Amino acid sequence: MEKPQIRTTLPGPKAEEILKKDEKYISTSYTRSYPLVAKAGRGMIIEDVDGNTFYDFAAGIAVCATGHSHPKVVEAIKKQADKLIHLSGTDFYYTEQVDLAQKLTQITPGDFDKRVFFGNSGAEAVECGLKVARWYTRRVKMIAFLGAFHGRTMGALSLTASKAIQKERFSPLVPDVTHVPYAYCYRCAFNQEYGSCGFECIAYIEHYLEKVVPPTDVAAIFAEPIQGEGGYVVPPPEFFSKIKKICDEHNILLVDDEVQSGFGRTGKMFAVEHWGVVPDVICMAKGIASGMPLGACVASSEIMSWPPGAHASTFGGNPVSCAASLATIDLLTSKLVDNAAKVGAHMLKRLKEMYENHSLIGDVRGKGLMIACELVKDRKTKEHAKKEVEKIIFESWKNGLLLLPCGKSSIRFVPPLIVAEEQADLALDIFEKALKKV
């Protein structure tokens, strides 16, 4: 088992040179938690330009589901690149796009005819979901959740309510979007406790539709089955079924944003399967193609029956990305989804044991390999420990572990789905060492 090795000071001399060029030429809008300059990736390992190696528990923001440069995915990419790199599936036909569309209709929830729109990213998948919801329902209003992240393009950004900085100076956004509280039980917006709360978060939506906006004006409710950038917030198991009930009662579409949680990440192919709910529209990206740019929006054939020209994408459904996705799905369905459930349960158990020994940990939550620790300065007041999160992530990097934050003061654990228990244990040892140092 290859282990992380730090051979130089961090960042190393070669990294320093590239960081100077980055500072001069790259947009200042990017956020970086530490100055890692990557050279290569293999499996669970990232190697930087100075020869230091790290365990990757960020996976390119939950993208590299099959690990870095999985041989079967690389083979599929090379084989396809030798045949056809681009043609544009919105104007022409090719096998890889239709084969992948067929596969996605088979693995997504719901036993009915479906169609697929391909884009290049999660934001584009969400844009498609927004547009098709308006087109199909002939309604304009949308409901989304506080803490949600659906992307940064103007339509997707209108649905997002993760951090105010993401919207600063970009108004006006798409109008007629209302944000309501998510079932963030650790920080309940209504100061209730799960089990005795009566689901006030659901009642809030019902009251909104009763007193503020007629449900006949609402096209869709957009929801992440587990909030991603909002802090890896796992709702109670009843939450989504209650949302779906509201949608069904008022002919409102439920749009399931699986961009971060999909493709085996949570121990199910799609996270919404944990809740036993079949959404009307599913948006997906990230883990879909092991790092190749691809996004997809899947809906029933009835919903996605818009006319030619209503929506399109030049690069969406690129043949090479589709080939990578087909290889990725084969790997996921063979064993990696099950591995995510198994190793994820092991990691969750260990992190909950750390909770008992470290008062800085306020909450541990997750499904499969989509796990977060929320850090607080005081468990009673739940004051966010944002600076401590930054220090722990930086210290972990210095010791060979790549992590990323999420929410206001949470650390996410999203390794590739190939991770073994031994690798997870070593990573958690590094994390706990950093935790003790803060």
PDB file of C-alpha atoms in Angstrom, residues 139-391:
ATOM      1  CA  ARG A 139     -44.949  28.053 -14.576  1.00  0.00           C
ATOM      2  CA  VAL A 140     -42.145  30.387 -13.552  1.00  0.00           C
ATOM      3  CA  LYS A 141     -41.574  30.246  -9.791  1.00  0.00           C
ATOM      4  CA  MET A 142     -39.023  27.978  -8.111  1.00  0.00           C
ATOM      5  CA  ILE A 143     -38.439  26.893  -4.531  1.00  0.00           C
ATOM      6  CA  ALA A 144     -34.921  26.044  -3.343  1.00  0.00           C
ATOM      7  CA  PHE A 145     -33.292  25.663   0.060  1.00  0.00           C
ATOM      8  CA  LEU A 146     -31.131  27.804   2.292  1.00  0.00           C
ATOM      9  CA  GLY A 147     -27.621  26.353   2.272  1.00  0.00           C
ATOM     10  CA  ALA A 148     -28.101  24.958  -1.230  1.00  0.00           C
ATOM     11  CA  PHE A 149     -25.415  25.038  -3.886  1.00  0.00           C
ATOM     12  CA  HIS A 150     -26.589  24.447  -7.451  1.00  0.00           C
ATOM     13  CA  GLY A 151     -23.851  26.184  -9.436  1.00  0.00           C
ATOM     14  CA  ARG A 152     -22.545  29.616 -10.433  1.00  0.00           C
ATOM     15  CA  THR A 153     -24.095  30.297 -13.842  1.00  0.00           C
ATOM     16  CA  MET A 154     -26.894  32.837 -13.560  1.00  0.00           C
ATOM     17  CA  GLY A 155     -29.828  30.438 -13.413  1.00  0.00           C
ATOM     18  CA  ALA A 156     -28.114  27.949 -11.122  1.00  0.00           C
ATOM     19  CA  LEU A 157     -26.783  30.807  -8.994  1.00  0.00           C
ATOM     20  CA  SER A 158     -30.333  32.070  -8.505  1.00  0.00           C
ATOM     21  CA  LEU A 159     -31.149  28.724  -6.877  1.00  0.00           C
ATOM     22  CA  THR A 160     -27.972  28.777  -4.775  1.00  0.00           C
ATOM     23  CA  ALA A 161     -27.997  30.048  -1.180  1.00  0.00           C
ATOM     24  CA  SER A 162     -24.665  28.822   0.128  1.00  0.00           C
ATOM     25  CA  LYS A 163     -22.517  31.940   0.602  1.00  0.00           C
ATOM     26  CA  ALA A 164     -23.454  35.567  -0.059  1.00  0.00           C
ATOM     27  CA  ILE A 165     -20.082  36.247  -1.742  1.00  0.00           C
ATOM     28  CA  GLN A 166     -21.178  33.965  -4.587  1.00  0.00           C
ATOM     29  CA  LYS A 167     -23.916  36.476  -5.511  1.00  0.00           C
ATOM     30  CA  GLU A 168     -22.250  39.773  -4.671  1.00  0.00           C
ATOM     31  CA  ARG A 169     -22.520  42.305  -7.548  1.00  0.00           C
ATOM     32  CA  PHE A 170     -24.239  39.818  -9.860  1.00  0.00           C
ATOM     33  CA  SER A 171     -27.822  41.034  -9.486  1.00  0.00           C
ATOM     34  CA  PRO A 172     -30.334  40.934 -10.983  1.00  0.00           C
ATOM     35  CA  LEU A 173     -30.433  37.156 -11.039  1.00  0.00           C
ATOM     36  CA  VAL A 174     -33.275  35.002 -12.353  1.00  0.00           C
ATOM     37  CA  PRO A 175     -36.388  36.224 -10.509  1.00  0.00           C
ATOM     38  CA  ASP A 176     -39.130  34.227  -8.776  1.00  0.00           C
ATOM     39  CA  VAL A 177     -36.877  31.954  -6.709  1.00  0.00           C
ATOM     40  CA  THR A 178     -37.746  31.555  -3.024  1.00  0.00           C
ATOM     41  CA  HIS A 179     -35.415  29.914  -0.501  1.00  0.00           C
ATOM     42  CA  VAL A 180     -36.795  27.980   2.459  1.00  0.00           C
ATOM     43  CA  PRO A 181     -35.036  26.277   5.412  1.00  0.00           C
ATOM     44  CA  TYR A 182     -33.495  22.844   4.796  1.00  0.00           C
ATOM     45  CA  ALA A 183     -33.770  20.039   7.348  1.00  0.00           C
ATOM     46  CA  TYR A 184     -30.435  20.933   8.968  1.00  0.00           C
ATOM     47  CA  CYS A 185     -31.296  19.300  12.276  1.00  0.00           C
ATOM     48  CA  TYR A 186     -28.009  20.133  14.008  1.00  0.00           C
ATOM     49  CA  ARG A 187     -28.818  23.809  13.450  1.00  0.00           C
ATOM     50  CA  CYS A 188     -32.595  23.775  13.132  1.00  0.00           C
ATOM     51  CA  ALA A 189     -33.902  27.088  11.801  1.00  0.00           C
ATOM     52  CA  PHE A 190     -36.890  26.698  14.118  1.00  0.00           C
ATOM     53  CA  ASN A 191     -34.899  25.755  17.252  1.00  0.00           C
ATOM     54  CA  GLN A 192     -36.550  22.351  17.400  1.00  0.00           C
ATOM     55  CA  GLU A 193     -35.252  18.834  18.035  1.00  0.00           C
ATOM     56  CA  TYR A 194     -35.726  16.055  15.503  1.00  0.00           C
ATOM     57  CA  GLY A 195     -38.296  13.590  16.755  1.00  0.00           C
ATOM     58  CA  SER A 196     -40.462  16.206  18.422  1.00  0.00           C
ATOM     59  CA  CYS A 197     -40.289  18.979  15.829  1.00  0.00           C
ATOM     60  CA  GLY A 198     -43.365  18.073  13.813  1.00  0.00           C
ATOM     61  CA  PHE A 199     -41.257  18.858  10.742  1.00  0.00           C
ATOM     62  CA  GLU A 200     -41.689  22.613  10.922  1.00  0.00           C
ATOM     63  CA  CYS A 201     -39.431  22.916   7.871  1.00  0.00           C
ATOM     64  CA  ILE A 202     -42.090  21.075   5.860  1.00  0.00           C
ATOM     65  CA  ALA A 203     -44.907  23.075   7.453  1.00  0.00           C
ATOM     66  CA  TYR A 204     -43.056  26.241   6.425  1.00  0.00           C
ATOM     67  CA  ILE A 205     -43.243  25.214   2.755  1.00  0.00           C
ATOM     68  CA  GLU A 206     -46.921  24.333   3.107  1.00  0.00           C
ATOM     69  CA  HIS A 207     -47.667  27.710   4.706  1.00  0.00           C
ATOM     70  CA  TYR A 208     -45.718  29.483   1.969  1.00  0.00           C
ATOM     71  CA  LEU A 209     -47.800  27.785  -0.721  1.00  0.00           C
ATOM     72  CA  GLU A 210     -50.976  28.534   1.200  1.00  0.00           C
ATOM     73  CA  LYS A 211     -50.378  32.180   2.091  1.00  0.00           C
ATOM     74  CA  VAL A 212     -47.723  33.684  -0.177  1.00  0.00           C
ATOM     75  CA  VAL A 213     -47.572  32.038  -3.589  1.00  0.00           C
ATOM     76  CA  PRO A 214     -50.268  29.883  -5.167  1.00  0.00           C
ATOM     77  CA  PRO A 215     -48.829  26.429  -5.909  1.00  0.00           C
ATOM     78  CA  THR A 216     -50.170  26.706  -9.456  1.00  0.00           C
ATOM     79  CA  ASP A 217     -47.421  29.300 -10.045  1.00  0.00           C
ATOM     80  CA  VAL A 218     -44.578  27.034  -8.839  1.00  0.00           C
ATOM     81  CA  ALA A 219     -42.745  25.006 -11.477  1.00  0.00           C
ATOM     82  CA  ALA A 220     -40.330  23.039  -9.300  1.00  0.00           C
ATOM     83  CA  ILE A 221     -38.699  22.455  -5.963  1.00  0.00           C
ATOM     84  CA  PHE A 222     -34.929  22.050  -6.336  1.00  0.00           C
ATOM     85  CA  ALA A 223     -33.254  19.996  -3.618  1.00  0.00           C
ATOM     86  CA  GLU A 224     -29.988  18.223  -2.889  1.00  0.00           C
ATOM     87  CA  PRO A 225     -30.639  14.850  -1.195  1.00  0.00           C
ATOM     88  CA  ILE A 226     -27.600  15.662   0.941  1.00  0.00           C
ATOM     89  CA  GLN A 227     -26.536  19.297   0.859  1.00  0.00           C
ATOM     90  CA  GLY A 228     -23.005  19.592  -0.497  1.00  0.00           C
ATOM     91  CA  GLU A 229     -21.321  22.968  -0.199  1.00  0.00           C
ATOM     92  CA  GLY A 230     -23.833  23.803   2.530  1.00  0.00           C
ATOM     93  CA  GLY A 231     -22.002  21.426   4.873  1.00  0.00           C
ATOM     94  CA  TYR A 232     -22.812  17.833   3.851  1.00  0.00           C
ATOM     95  CA  VAL A 233     -26.116  18.132   5.656  1.00  0.00           C
ATOM     96  CA  VAL A 234     -27.978  14.821   5.821  1.00  0.00           C
ATOM     97  CA  PRO A 235     -31.736  15.334   6.282  1.00  0.00           C
ATOM     98  CA  PRO A 236     -33.965  12.986   8.298  1.00  0.00           C
ATOM     99  CA  PRO A 237     -35.158   9.983   6.268  1.00  0.00           C
ATOM    100  CA  GLU A 238     -38.745  11.285   6.070  1.00  0.00           C
ATOM    101  CA  PHE A 239     -37.831  14.716   4.715  1.00  0.00           C
ATOM    102  CA  PHE A 240     -37.711  13.940   1.004  1.00  0.00           C
ATOM    103  CA  SER A 241     -40.871  11.859   0.977  1.00  0.00           C
ATOM    104  CA  LYS A 242     -42.681  14.801   2.565  1.00  0.00           C
ATOM    105  CA  ILE A 243     -41.323  17.164  -0.092  1.00  0.00           C
ATOM    106  CA  LYS A 244     -42.381  14.750  -2.827  1.00  0.00           C
ATOM    107  CA  LYS A 245     -45.867  14.584  -1.332  1.00  0.00           C
ATOM    108  CA  ILE A 246     -46.174  18.377  -1.550  1.00  0.00           C
ATOM    109  CA  CYS A 247     -44.948  18.269  -5.147  1.00  0.00           C
ATOM    110  CA  ASP A 248     -47.386  15.541  -6.152  1.00  0.00           C
ATOM    111  CA  GLU A 249     -50.337  17.298  -4.514  1.00  0.00           C
ATOM    112  CA  HIS A 250     -49.714  20.467  -6.526  1.00  0.00           C
ATOM    113  CA  ASN A 251     -48.210  19.116  -9.773  1.00  0.00           C
ATOM    114  CA  ILE A 252     -44.871  20.701  -8.881  1.00  0.00           C
ATOM    115  CA  LEU A 253     -41.752  18.990 -10.232  1.00  0.00           C
ATOM    116  CA  LEU A 254     -39.152  17.682  -7.785  1.00  0.00           C
ATOM    117  CA  VAL A 255     -35.711  18.362  -9.255  1.00  0.00           C
ATOM    118  CA  ASP A 256     -33.055  16.264  -7.536  1.00  0.00           C
ATOM    119  CA  ASP A 257     -29.562  17.782  -7.651  1.00  0.00           C
ATOM    120  CA  GLU A 258     -27.183  14.803  -7.477  1.00  0.00           C
ATOM    121  CA  VAL A 259     -24.185  16.705  -8.828  1.00  0.00           C
ATOM    122  CA  GLN A 260     -22.055  15.996  -5.748  1.00  0.00           C
ATOM    123  CA  SER A 261     -23.922  13.055  -4.211  1.00  0.00           C
ATOM    124  CA  GLY A 262     -24.487  10.923  -7.308  1.00  0.00           C
ATOM    125  CA  PHE A 263     -22.615   8.007  -8.867  1.00  0.00           C
ATOM    126  CA  GLY A 264     -22.084   5.826  -5.843  1.00  0.00           C
ATOM    127  CA  ARG A 265     -20.728   8.522  -3.558  1.00  0.00           C
ATOM    128  CA  THR A 266     -23.180   7.744  -0.734  1.00  0.00           C
ATOM    129  CA  GLY A 267     -23.233   3.962  -1.066  1.00  0.00           C
ATOM    130  CA  LYS A 268     -26.188   4.102  -3.461  1.00  0.00           C
ATOM    131  CA  MET A 269     -25.902   4.994  -7.126  1.00  0.00           C
ATOM    132  CA  PHE A 270     -27.927   8.130  -6.347  1.00  0.00           C
ATOM    133  CA  ALA A 271     -28.370   9.539  -2.855  1.00  0.00           C
ATOM    134  CA  VAL A 272     -32.111  10.050  -3.252  1.00  0.00           C
ATOM    135  CA  GLU A 273     -32.434   6.250  -3.237  1.00  0.00           C
ATOM    136  CA  HIS A 274     -31.715   6.339   0.511  1.00  0.00           C
ATOM    137  CA  TRP A 275     -35.009   8.189   0.920  1.00  0.00           C
ATOM    138  CA  GLY A 276     -37.103   5.909  -1.307  1.00  0.00           C
ATOM    139  CA  VAL A 277     -38.192   8.807  -3.518  1.00  0.00           C
ATOM    140  CA  VAL A 278     -38.391   8.973  -7.315  1.00  0.00           C
ATOM    141  CA  PRO A 279     -37.762  12.557  -8.486  1.00  0.00           C
ATOM    142  CA  ASP A 280     -39.170  14.033 -11.679  1.00  0.00           C
ATOM    143  CA  VAL A 281     -35.839  15.419 -12.862  1.00  0.00           C
ATOM    144  CA  ILE A 282     -32.286  14.470 -11.846  1.00  0.00           C
ATOM    145  CA  CYS A 283     -29.229  16.682 -12.409  1.00  0.00           C
ATOM    146  CA  MET A 284     -25.790  15.039 -12.279  1.00  0.00           C
ATOM    147  CA  ALA A 285     -22.107  15.640 -13.000  1.00  0.00           C
ATOM    148  CA  LYS A 286     -18.870  15.344 -10.934  1.00  0.00           C
ATOM    149  CA  GLY A 287     -18.489  11.551 -10.478  1.00  0.00           C
ATOM    150  CA  ILE A 288     -20.101  10.782 -13.835  1.00  0.00           C
ATOM    151  CA  ALA A 289     -16.882  10.438 -15.882  1.00  0.00           C
ATOM    152  CA  SER A 290     -13.890  10.123 -13.526  1.00  0.00           C
ATOM    153  CA  GLY A 291     -12.711  13.675 -14.144  1.00  0.00           C
ATOM    154  CA  MET A 292     -13.714  14.268 -17.754  1.00  0.00           C
ATOM    155  CA  PRO A 293     -16.059  17.265 -18.187  1.00  0.00           C
ATOM    156  CA  LEU A 294     -19.640  16.049 -18.411  1.00  0.00           C
ATOM    157  CA  GLY A 295     -23.010  16.852 -16.913  1.00  0.00           C
ATOM    158  CA  ALA A 296     -26.451  15.413 -17.532  1.00  0.00           C
ATOM    159  CA  CYS A 297     -30.082  16.153 -16.828  1.00  0.00           C
ATOM    160  CA  VAL A 298     -32.419  13.145 -16.848  1.00  0.00           C
ATOM    161  CA  ALA A 299     -36.203  13.478 -16.912  1.00  0.00           C
ATOM    162  CA  SER A 300     -39.227  11.509 -18.000  1.00  0.00           C
ATOM    163  CA  SER A 301     -39.816  11.437 -21.740  1.00  0.00           C
ATOM    164  CA  GLU A 302     -43.000  13.410 -21.159  1.00  0.00           C
ATOM    165  CA  ILE A 303     -41.203  16.220 -19.336  1.00  0.00           C
ATOM    166  CA  MET A 304     -38.258  16.346 -21.733  1.00  0.00           C
ATOM    167  CA  SER A 305     -40.393  16.642 -24.847  1.00  0.00           C
ATOM    168  CA  TRP A 306     -39.395  20.169 -25.807  1.00  0.00           C
ATOM    169  CA  PRO A 307     -38.957  21.107 -29.483  1.00  0.00           C
ATOM    170  CA  PRO A 308     -35.668  21.199 -31.415  1.00  0.00           C
ATOM    171  CA  GLY A 309     -33.770  24.377 -30.622  1.00  0.00           C
ATOM    172  CA  ALA A 310     -35.243  24.844 -27.146  1.00  0.00           C
ATOM    173  CA  HIS A 311     -31.926  23.938 -25.510  1.00  0.00           C
ATOM    174  CA  ALA A 312     -28.545  22.690 -26.746  1.00  0.00           C
ATOM    175  CA  SER A 313     -24.824  22.487 -25.962  1.00  0.00           C
ATOM    176  CA  THR A 314     -21.932  22.394 -28.427  1.00  0.00           C
ATOM    177  CA  PHE A 315     -19.599  20.328 -26.245  1.00  0.00           C
ATOM    178  CA  GLY A 316     -22.198  18.515 -24.137  1.00  0.00           C
ATOM    179  CA  GLY A 317     -22.077  14.754 -24.565  1.00  0.00           C
ATOM    180  CA  ASN A 318     -18.569  14.872 -26.007  1.00  0.00           C
ATOM    181  CA  PRO A 319     -17.618  11.394 -27.328  1.00  0.00           C
ATOM    182  CA  VAL A 320     -14.480  11.115 -25.177  1.00  0.00           C
ATOM    183  CA  SER A 321     -16.327  12.162 -22.029  1.00  0.00           C
ATOM    184  CA  CYS A 322     -19.136   9.721 -22.813  1.00  0.00           C
ATOM    185  CA  ALA A 323     -16.641   6.876 -23.273  1.00  0.00           C
ATOM    186  CA  ALA A 324     -15.053   7.756 -19.929  1.00  0.00           C
ATOM    187  CA  SER A 325     -18.480   7.795 -18.306  1.00  0.00           C
ATOM    188  CA  LEU A 326     -19.449   4.374 -19.651  1.00  0.00           C
ATOM    189  CA  ALA A 327     -16.199   2.913 -18.289  1.00  0.00           C
ATOM    190  CA  THR A 328     -16.773   4.703 -14.980  1.00  0.00           C
ATOM    191  CA  ILE A 329     -20.288   3.326 -14.577  1.00  0.00           C
ATOM    192  CA  ASP A 330     -19.046  -0.210 -15.300  1.00  0.00           C
ATOM    193  CA  LEU A 331     -16.515   0.132 -12.479  1.00  0.00           C
ATOM    194  CA  LEU A 332     -19.034   1.655 -10.089  1.00  0.00           C
ATOM    195  CA  THR A 333     -21.630  -1.040 -10.620  1.00  0.00           C
ATOM    196  CA  SER A 334     -19.113  -3.883 -10.386  1.00  0.00           C
ATOM    197  CA  LYS A 335     -17.986  -3.141  -6.816  1.00  0.00           C
ATOM    198  CA  LEU A 336     -17.243   0.496  -6.036  1.00  0.00           C
ATOM    199  CA  VAL A 337     -20.719   1.534  -4.873  1.00  0.00           C
ATOM    200  CA  ASP A 338     -20.647  -1.305  -2.353  1.00  0.00           C
ATOM    201  CA  ASN A 339     -17.140  -0.299  -1.291  1.00  0.00           C
ATOM    202  CA  ALA A 340     -18.322   3.261  -0.674  1.00  0.00           C
ATOM    203  CA  ALA A 341     -21.005   1.964   1.682  1.00  0.00           C
ATOM    204  CA  LYS A 342     -18.593  -0.362   3.496  1.00  0.00           C
ATOM    205  CA  VAL A 343     -15.617   1.962   3.941  1.00  0.00           C
ATOM    206  CA  GLY A 344     -17.894   4.921   4.562  1.00  0.00           C
ATOM    207  CA  ALA A 345     -19.532   3.135   7.497  1.00  0.00           C
ATOM    208  CA  HIS A 346     -16.076   2.376   8.889  1.00  0.00           C
ATOM    209  CA  MET A 347     -14.987   6.006   8.585  1.00  0.00           C
ATOM    210  CA  LEU A 348     -18.195   7.304  10.136  1.00  0.00           C
ATOM    211  CA  LYS A 349     -17.691   4.983  13.111  1.00  0.00           C
ATOM    212  CA  ARG A 350     -14.129   6.199  13.647  1.00  0.00           C
ATOM    213  CA  LEU A 351     -15.106   9.852  13.360  1.00  0.00           C
ATOM    214  CA  LYS A 352     -17.892   9.369  15.883  1.00  0.00           C
ATOM    215  CA  GLU A 353     -15.315   7.852  18.227  1.00  0.00           C
ATOM    216  CA  MET A 354     -13.220  10.995  17.736  1.00  0.00           C
ATOM    217  CA  TYR A 355     -16.296  13.037  18.627  1.00  0.00           C
ATOM    218  CA  GLU A 356     -16.243  11.435  22.063  1.00  0.00           C
ATOM    219  CA  ASN A 357     -12.634  12.534  22.614  1.00  0.00           C
ATOM    220  CA  HIS A 358     -12.464  15.945  20.925  1.00  0.00           C
ATOM    221  CA  SER A 359     -14.852  18.693  22.003  1.00  0.00           C
ATOM    222  CA  LEU A 360     -13.985  20.688  18.882  1.00  0.00           C
ATOM    223  CA  ILE A 361     -16.123  18.243  16.879  1.00  0.00           C
ATOM    224  CA  GLY A 362     -19.735  19.334  17.164  1.00  0.00           C
ATOM    225  CA  ASP A 363     -21.337  16.939  14.703  1.00  0.00           C
ATOM    226  CA  VAL A 364     -20.409  13.980  12.509  1.00  0.00           C
ATOM    227  CA  ARG A 365     -22.702  13.111   9.615  1.00  0.00           C
ATOM    228  CA  GLY A 366     -22.723  11.442   6.245  1.00  0.00           C
ATOM    229  CA  LYS A 367     -23.707   8.601   3.973  1.00  0.00           C
ATOM    230  CA  GLY A 368     -21.182   6.328   2.305  1.00  0.00           C
ATOM    231  CA  LEU A 369     -18.094   8.321   1.366  1.00  0.00           C
ATOM    232  CA  MET A 370     -19.815  11.702   1.646  1.00  0.00           C
ATOM    233  CA  ILE A 371     -18.931  12.567   5.240  1.00  0.00           C
ATOM    234  CA  ALA A 372     -18.384  15.756   7.217  1.00  0.00           C
ATOM    235  CA  CYS A 373     -17.213  16.813  10.661  1.00  0.00           C
ATOM    236  CA  GLU A 374     -18.645  20.127  11.792  1.00  0.00           C
ATOM    237  CA  LEU A 375     -16.291  21.939  14.143  1.00  0.00           C
ATOM    238  CA  VAL A 376     -17.513  24.265  16.885  1.00  0.00           C
ATOM    239  CA  LYS A 377     -15.819  26.327  19.572  1.00  0.00           C
ATOM    240  CA  ASP A 378     -18.438  25.286  22.100  1.00  0.00           C
ATOM    241  CA  ARG A 379     -20.875  22.384  21.793  1.00  0.00           C
ATOM    242  CA  LYS A 380     -23.572  24.233  23.707  1.00  0.00           C
ATOM    243  CA  THR A 381     -23.508  27.493  21.742  1.00  0.00           C
ATOM    244  CA  LYS A 382     -22.400  25.768  18.513  1.00  0.00           C
ATOM    245  CA  GLU A 383     -20.247  28.754  17.588  1.00  0.00           C
ATOM    246  CA  HIS A 384     -18.564  28.029  14.271  1.00  0.00           C
ATOM    247  CA  ALA A 385     -14.853  27.149  14.472  1.00  0.00           C
ATOM    248  CA  LYS A 386     -13.909  28.481  11.041  1.00  0.00           C
ATOM    249  CA  LYS A 387     -10.269  29.319  11.823  1.00  0.00           C
ATOM    250  CA  GLU A 388      -9.758  25.898  13.384  1.00  0.00           C
ATOM    251  CA  VAL A 389     -11.091  24.267  10.207  1.00  0.00           C
ATOM    252  CA  GLU A 390      -8.560  26.203   8.133  1.00  0.00           C
ATOM    253  CA  LYS A 391      -5.700  25.231  10.451  1.00  0.00           C
TER     254      LYS A 391
END
